[in-house]
Short mmCIF file of C-alpha atoms in Angstrom, two decimals:
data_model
loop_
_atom_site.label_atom_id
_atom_site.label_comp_id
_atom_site.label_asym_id
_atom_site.label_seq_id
_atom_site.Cartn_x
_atom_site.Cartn_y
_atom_site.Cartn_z
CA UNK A 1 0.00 0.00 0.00
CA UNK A 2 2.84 2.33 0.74
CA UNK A 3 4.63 1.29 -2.18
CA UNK A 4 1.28 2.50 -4.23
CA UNK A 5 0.92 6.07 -2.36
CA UNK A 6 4.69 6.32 -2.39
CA UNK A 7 4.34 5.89 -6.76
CA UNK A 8 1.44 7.74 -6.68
CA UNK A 9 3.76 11.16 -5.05
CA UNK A 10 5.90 10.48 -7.73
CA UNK A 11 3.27 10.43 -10.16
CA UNK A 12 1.21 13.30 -8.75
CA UNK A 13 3.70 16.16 -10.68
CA UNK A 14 2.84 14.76 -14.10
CA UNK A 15 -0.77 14.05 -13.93
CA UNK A 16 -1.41 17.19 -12.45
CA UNK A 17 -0.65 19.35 -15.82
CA UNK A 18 -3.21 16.31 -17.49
CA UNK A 19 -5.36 17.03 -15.44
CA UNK A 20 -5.27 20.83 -15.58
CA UNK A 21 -6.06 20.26 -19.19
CA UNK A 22 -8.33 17.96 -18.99
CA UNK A 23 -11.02 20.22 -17.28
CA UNK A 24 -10.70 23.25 -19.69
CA UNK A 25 -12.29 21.00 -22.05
CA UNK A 26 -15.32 22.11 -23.16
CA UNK A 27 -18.50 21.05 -21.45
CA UNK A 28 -19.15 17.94 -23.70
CA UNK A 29 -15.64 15.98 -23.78
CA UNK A 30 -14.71 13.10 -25.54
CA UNK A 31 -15.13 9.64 -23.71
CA UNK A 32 -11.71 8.46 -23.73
CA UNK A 33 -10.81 12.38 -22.11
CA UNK A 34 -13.81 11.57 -19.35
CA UNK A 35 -11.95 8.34 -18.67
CA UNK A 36 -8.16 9.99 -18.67
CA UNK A 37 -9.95 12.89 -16.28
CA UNK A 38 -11.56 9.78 -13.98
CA UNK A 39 -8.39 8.14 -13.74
CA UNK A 40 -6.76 11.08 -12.47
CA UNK A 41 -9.42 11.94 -10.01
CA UNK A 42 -9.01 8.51 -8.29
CA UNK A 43 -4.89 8.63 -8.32
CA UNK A 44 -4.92 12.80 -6.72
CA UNK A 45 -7.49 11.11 -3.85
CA UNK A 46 -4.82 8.39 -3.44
CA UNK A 47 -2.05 11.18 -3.08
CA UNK A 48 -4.13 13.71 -1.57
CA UNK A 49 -1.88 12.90 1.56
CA UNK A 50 1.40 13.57 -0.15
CA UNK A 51 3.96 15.88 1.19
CA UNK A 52 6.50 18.16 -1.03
CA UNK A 53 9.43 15.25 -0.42
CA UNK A 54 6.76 12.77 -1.36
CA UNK A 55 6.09 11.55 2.07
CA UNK A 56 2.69 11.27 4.20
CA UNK A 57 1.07 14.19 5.79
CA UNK A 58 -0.36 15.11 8.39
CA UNK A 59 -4.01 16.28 8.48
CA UNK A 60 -3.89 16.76 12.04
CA UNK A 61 -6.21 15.32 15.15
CA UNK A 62 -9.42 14.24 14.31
CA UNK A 63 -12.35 15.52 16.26
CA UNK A 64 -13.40 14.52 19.59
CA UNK A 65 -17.24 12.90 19.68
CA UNK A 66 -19.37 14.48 21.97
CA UNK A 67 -21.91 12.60 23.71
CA UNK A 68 -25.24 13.28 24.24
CA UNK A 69 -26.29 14.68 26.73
CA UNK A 70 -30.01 13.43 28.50
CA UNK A 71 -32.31 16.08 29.73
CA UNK A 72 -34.73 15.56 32.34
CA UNK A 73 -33.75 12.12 33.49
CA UNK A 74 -36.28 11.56 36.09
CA UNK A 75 -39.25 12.27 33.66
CA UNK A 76 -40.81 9.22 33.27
CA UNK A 77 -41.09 7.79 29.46
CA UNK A 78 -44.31 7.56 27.75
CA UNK A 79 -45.44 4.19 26.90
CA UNK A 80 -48.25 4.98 24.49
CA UNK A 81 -48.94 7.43 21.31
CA UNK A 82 -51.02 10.22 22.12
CA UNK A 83 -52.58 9.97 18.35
CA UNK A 84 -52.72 7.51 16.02
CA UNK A 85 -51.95 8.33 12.76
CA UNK A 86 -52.24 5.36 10.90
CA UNK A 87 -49.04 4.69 10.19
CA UNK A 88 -48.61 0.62 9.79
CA UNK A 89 -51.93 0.02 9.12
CA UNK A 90 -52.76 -2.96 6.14
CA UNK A 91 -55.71 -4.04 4.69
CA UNK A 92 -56.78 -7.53 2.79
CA UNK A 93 -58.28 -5.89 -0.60
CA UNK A 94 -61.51 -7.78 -0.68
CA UNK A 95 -62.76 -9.80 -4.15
CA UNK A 96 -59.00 -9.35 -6.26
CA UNK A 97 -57.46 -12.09 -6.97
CA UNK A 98 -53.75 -11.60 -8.47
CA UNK A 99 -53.15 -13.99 -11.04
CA UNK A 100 -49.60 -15.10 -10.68
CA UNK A 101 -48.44 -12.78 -8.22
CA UNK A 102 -48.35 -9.63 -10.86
CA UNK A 103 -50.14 -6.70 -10.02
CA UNK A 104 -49.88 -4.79 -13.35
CA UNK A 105 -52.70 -7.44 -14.45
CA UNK A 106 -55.10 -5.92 -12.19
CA UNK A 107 -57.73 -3.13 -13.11
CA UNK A 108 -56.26 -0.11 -10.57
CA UNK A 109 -60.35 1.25 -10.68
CA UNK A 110 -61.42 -2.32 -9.65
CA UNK A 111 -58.34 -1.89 -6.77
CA UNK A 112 -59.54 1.02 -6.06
CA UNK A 113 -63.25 0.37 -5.76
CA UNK A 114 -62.69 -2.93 -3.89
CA UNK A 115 -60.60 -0.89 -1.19
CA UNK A 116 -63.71 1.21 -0.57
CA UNK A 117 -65.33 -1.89 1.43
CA UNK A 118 -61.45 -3.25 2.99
CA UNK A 119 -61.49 -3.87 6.77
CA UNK A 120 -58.18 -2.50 7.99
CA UNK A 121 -56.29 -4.33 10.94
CA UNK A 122 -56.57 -1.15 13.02
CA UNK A 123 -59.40 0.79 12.88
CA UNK A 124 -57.41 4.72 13.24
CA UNK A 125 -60.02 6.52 10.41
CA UNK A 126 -56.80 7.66 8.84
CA UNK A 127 -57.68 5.31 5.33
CA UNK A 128 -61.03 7.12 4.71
CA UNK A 129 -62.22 8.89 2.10
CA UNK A 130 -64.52 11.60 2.06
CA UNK A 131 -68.22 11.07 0.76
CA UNK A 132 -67.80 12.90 -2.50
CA UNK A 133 -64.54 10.97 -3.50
CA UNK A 134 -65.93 7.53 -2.64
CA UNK A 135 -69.22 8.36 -4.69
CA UNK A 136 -66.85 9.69 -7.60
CA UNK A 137 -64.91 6.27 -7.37
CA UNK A 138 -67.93 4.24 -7.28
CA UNK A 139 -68.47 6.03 -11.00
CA UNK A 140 -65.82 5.36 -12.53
CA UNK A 141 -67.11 3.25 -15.11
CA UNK A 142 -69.97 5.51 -15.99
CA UNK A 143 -68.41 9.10 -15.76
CA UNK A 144 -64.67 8.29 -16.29
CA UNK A 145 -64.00 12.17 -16.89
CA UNK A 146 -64.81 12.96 -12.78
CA UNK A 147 -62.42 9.48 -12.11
CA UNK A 148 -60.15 10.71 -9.37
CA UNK A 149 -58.21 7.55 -9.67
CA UNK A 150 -54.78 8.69 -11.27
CA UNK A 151 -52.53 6.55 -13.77
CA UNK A 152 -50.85 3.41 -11.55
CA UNK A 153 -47.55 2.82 -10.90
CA UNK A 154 -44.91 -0.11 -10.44
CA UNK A 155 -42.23 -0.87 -8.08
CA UNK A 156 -40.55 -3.37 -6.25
CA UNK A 157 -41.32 -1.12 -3.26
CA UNK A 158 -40.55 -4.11 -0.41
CA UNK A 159 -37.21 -5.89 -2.10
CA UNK A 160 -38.85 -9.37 -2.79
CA UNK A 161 -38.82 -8.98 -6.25
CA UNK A 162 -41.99 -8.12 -7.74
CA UNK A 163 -43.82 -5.03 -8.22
CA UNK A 164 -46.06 -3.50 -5.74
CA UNK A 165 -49.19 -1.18 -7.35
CA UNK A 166 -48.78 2.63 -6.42
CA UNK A 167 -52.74 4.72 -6.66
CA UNK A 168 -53.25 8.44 -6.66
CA UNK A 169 -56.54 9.23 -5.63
CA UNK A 170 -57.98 12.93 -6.24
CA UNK A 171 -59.09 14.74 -2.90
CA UNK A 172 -61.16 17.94 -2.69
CA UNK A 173 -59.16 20.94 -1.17
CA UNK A 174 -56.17 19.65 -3.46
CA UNK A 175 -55.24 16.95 -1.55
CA UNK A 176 -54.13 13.27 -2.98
CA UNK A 177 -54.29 10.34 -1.16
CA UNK A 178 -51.68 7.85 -2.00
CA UNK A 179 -51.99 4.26 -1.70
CA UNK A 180 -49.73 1.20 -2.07
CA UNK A 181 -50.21 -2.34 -2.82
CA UNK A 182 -48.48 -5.56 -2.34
CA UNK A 183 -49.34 -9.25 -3.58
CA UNK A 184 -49.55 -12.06 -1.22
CA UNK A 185 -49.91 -14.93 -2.85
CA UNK A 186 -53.41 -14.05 -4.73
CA UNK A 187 -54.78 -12.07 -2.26
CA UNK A 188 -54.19 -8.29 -2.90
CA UNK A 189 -52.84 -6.41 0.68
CA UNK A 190 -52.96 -2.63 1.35
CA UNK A 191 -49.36 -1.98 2.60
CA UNK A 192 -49.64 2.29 2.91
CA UNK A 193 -52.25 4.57 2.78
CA UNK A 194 -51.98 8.33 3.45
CA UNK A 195 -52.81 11.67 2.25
CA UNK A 196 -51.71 14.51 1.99
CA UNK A 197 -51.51 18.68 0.08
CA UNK A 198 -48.48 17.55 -1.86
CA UNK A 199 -45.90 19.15 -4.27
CA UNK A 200 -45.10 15.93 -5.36
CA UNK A 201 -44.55 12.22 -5.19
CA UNK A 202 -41.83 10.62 -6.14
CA UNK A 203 -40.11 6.87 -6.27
CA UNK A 204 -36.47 6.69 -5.49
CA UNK A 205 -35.19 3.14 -4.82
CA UNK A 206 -37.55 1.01 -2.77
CA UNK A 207 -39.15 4.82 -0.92
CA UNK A 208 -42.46 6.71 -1.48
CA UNK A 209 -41.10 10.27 -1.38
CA UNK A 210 -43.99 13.20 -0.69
CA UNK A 211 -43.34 16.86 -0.63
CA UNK A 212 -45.62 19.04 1.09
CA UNK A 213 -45.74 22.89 1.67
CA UNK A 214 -44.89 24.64 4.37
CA UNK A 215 -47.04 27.28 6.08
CA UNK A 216 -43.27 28.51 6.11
CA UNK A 217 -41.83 30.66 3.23
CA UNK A 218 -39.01 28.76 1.45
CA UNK A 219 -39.19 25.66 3.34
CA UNK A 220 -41.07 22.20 2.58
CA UNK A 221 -42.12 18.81 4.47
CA UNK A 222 -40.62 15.60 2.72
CA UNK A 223 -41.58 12.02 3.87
CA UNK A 224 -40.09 8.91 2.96
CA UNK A 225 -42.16 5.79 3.29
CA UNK A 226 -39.96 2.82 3.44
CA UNK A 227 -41.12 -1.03 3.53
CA UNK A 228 -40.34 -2.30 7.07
CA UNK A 229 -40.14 -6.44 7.47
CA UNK A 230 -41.05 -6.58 10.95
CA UNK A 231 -44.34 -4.31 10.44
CA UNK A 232 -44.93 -5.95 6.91
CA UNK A 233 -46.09 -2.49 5.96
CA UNK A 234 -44.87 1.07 4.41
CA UNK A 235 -43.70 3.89 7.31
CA UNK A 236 -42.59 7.29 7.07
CA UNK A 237 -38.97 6.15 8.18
CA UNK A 238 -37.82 9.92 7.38
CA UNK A 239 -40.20 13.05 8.16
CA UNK A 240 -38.07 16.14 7.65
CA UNK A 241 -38.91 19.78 7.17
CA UNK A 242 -36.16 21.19 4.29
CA UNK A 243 -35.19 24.64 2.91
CA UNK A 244 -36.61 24.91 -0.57
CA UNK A 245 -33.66 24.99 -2.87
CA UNK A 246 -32.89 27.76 -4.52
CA UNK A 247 -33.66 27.04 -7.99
CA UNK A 248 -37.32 26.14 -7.16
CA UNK A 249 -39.63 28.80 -6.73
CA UNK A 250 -41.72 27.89 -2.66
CA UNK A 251 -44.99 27.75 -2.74
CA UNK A 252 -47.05 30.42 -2.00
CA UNK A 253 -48.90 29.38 1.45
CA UNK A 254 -52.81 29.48 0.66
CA UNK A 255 -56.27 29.18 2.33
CA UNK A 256 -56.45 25.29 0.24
CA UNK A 257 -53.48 23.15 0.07
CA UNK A 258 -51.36 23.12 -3.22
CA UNK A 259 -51.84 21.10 -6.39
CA UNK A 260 -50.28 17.94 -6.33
CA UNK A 261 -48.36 16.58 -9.06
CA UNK A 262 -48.11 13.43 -10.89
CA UNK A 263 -45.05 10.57 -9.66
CA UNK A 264 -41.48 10.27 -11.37
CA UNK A 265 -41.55 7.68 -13.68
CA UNK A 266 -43.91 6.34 -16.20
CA UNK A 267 -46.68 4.85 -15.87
CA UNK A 268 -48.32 1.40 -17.01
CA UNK A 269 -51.83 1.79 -18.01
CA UNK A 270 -53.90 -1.67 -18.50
CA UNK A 271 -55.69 -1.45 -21.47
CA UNK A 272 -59.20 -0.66 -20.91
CA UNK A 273 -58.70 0.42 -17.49
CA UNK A 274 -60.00 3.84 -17.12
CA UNK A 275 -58.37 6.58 -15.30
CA UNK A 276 -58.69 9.82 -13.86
CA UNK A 277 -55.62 11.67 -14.82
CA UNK A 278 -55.58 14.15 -17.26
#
């Protein structure tokens, strides 16, 4: 290893004028001058310790941790929530059957309409929908323009494999209620349902990612549902509040909640399955 940072000092003097040219380039460089400029990335991290003689350096002491420090030690701990949110909660999705474990077979209405009568395993309210969405999901089939089910989505949300089934649903007030589904077996499960006034949605990995205002200028709420084994259901694992970056315009705080916007990615339609986005 020394022998390689050692070689590497020697080294550093002659790749350095590479590399100076290297990045005047223009912005769009040949590939072989992208792998020349890569290659002399890695090697000035290997000698980034390097002294004028070609020895190590120094970069002095690291820093001390500090340990936390407990406040109020005597306070006895809660045991129980105060609310329930409805964070865990699942659901059996009654009369869908999913033919071979794939869930872009299904019709996400049908999904959608058989959730209206699913039994969750905790009863916290959280997975209802008001009056006037459950009527407009009930007609669906005969007034497909007032459909507030959105284009599905796929993703192998929970790391087994397949794909789980990702629904929008249209709130009044601008609100969206998202909802995820896993197969088990043939039986159709309700793994995450929530809603929300949301900038957007978005899939990154195996997370749900939703962005919601702030009643504070330039800053946003972001949540990041993540499959947990143990629960066997989506939770917010992250719930952050986050500076709006600069290139992004904040929403305005209204009366009503913000628009929300349609999930990264693109979407699978089944033929002849009707939907409400638009």
């Amino acid at each position: 290893m020394w022998a390689i940072v050692r070689l590497g000092c020697e080294t550093a003097a002659a790749v350095e004028e590479t590399r100076k040219r290297a990045v005047r380039r223009p912005h769009r460089v040949p590939a072989a001058t992208r792998t020349a400029v890569s290659a002399v990335t890695a090697l000035t991290l290997l000698t980034a310790g390097c002294g004028a003689a070609g020895e190590l350096k120094s970069a002095g002491d690291a820093p001390s941790a500090v340990e936390p420090q407990g406040l109020w030690p005597d306070l006895p701990p809660a045991s129980a929530a105060p609310y329930d949110y409805g964070e865990g909660e699942t659901a059996r999705i009654p009369g869908v059957r999913v033919t071979g474990g794939d869930v872009r077979r299904l019709d996400p209405v049908a999904v959608a309409q058989a959730g209206l009568k699913a039994r969750t395993n905790r009863d916290s309210g959280l997975d209802e929908l008001p009056d006037s969405t459950v009527r407009a999901i009930e007609a669906c089939r005969t007034a497909p323009d007032d459909c507030p089910v959105l284009a599905p989505y796929y993703r192998d949300l929970t790391g087994d494999g397949r794909d789980e089934l990702v629904l929008g649903i249209r709130m009044p007030d601008r609100q969206l209620a998202v909802r995820v589904y896993m197969p088990d077996g043939e039986r159709l499960i309700r793994i995450m349902s929530t809603y929300d006034a949301v900038i957007s949605v978005e899939l990154a990995g195996h997370d749900v990612i939703m962005r919601a205002p702030s009643v504070i200028p330039g800053y946003e709420y972001r949540t990041a549902w993540s499959w947990d084994d143990r629960q066997r259901a989506m939770l917010p694992t992250r719930d952050e509040i986050l500076r709006t970056p600069d290139h992004r315009k904040a929403p305005k705080p209204t009366s009503g909640p913000s628009s929300p916007a349609a999930p990264s990615g693109s979407p699978a339609v089944p033929s002849g399955s009707p939907s409400g986005a638009r």
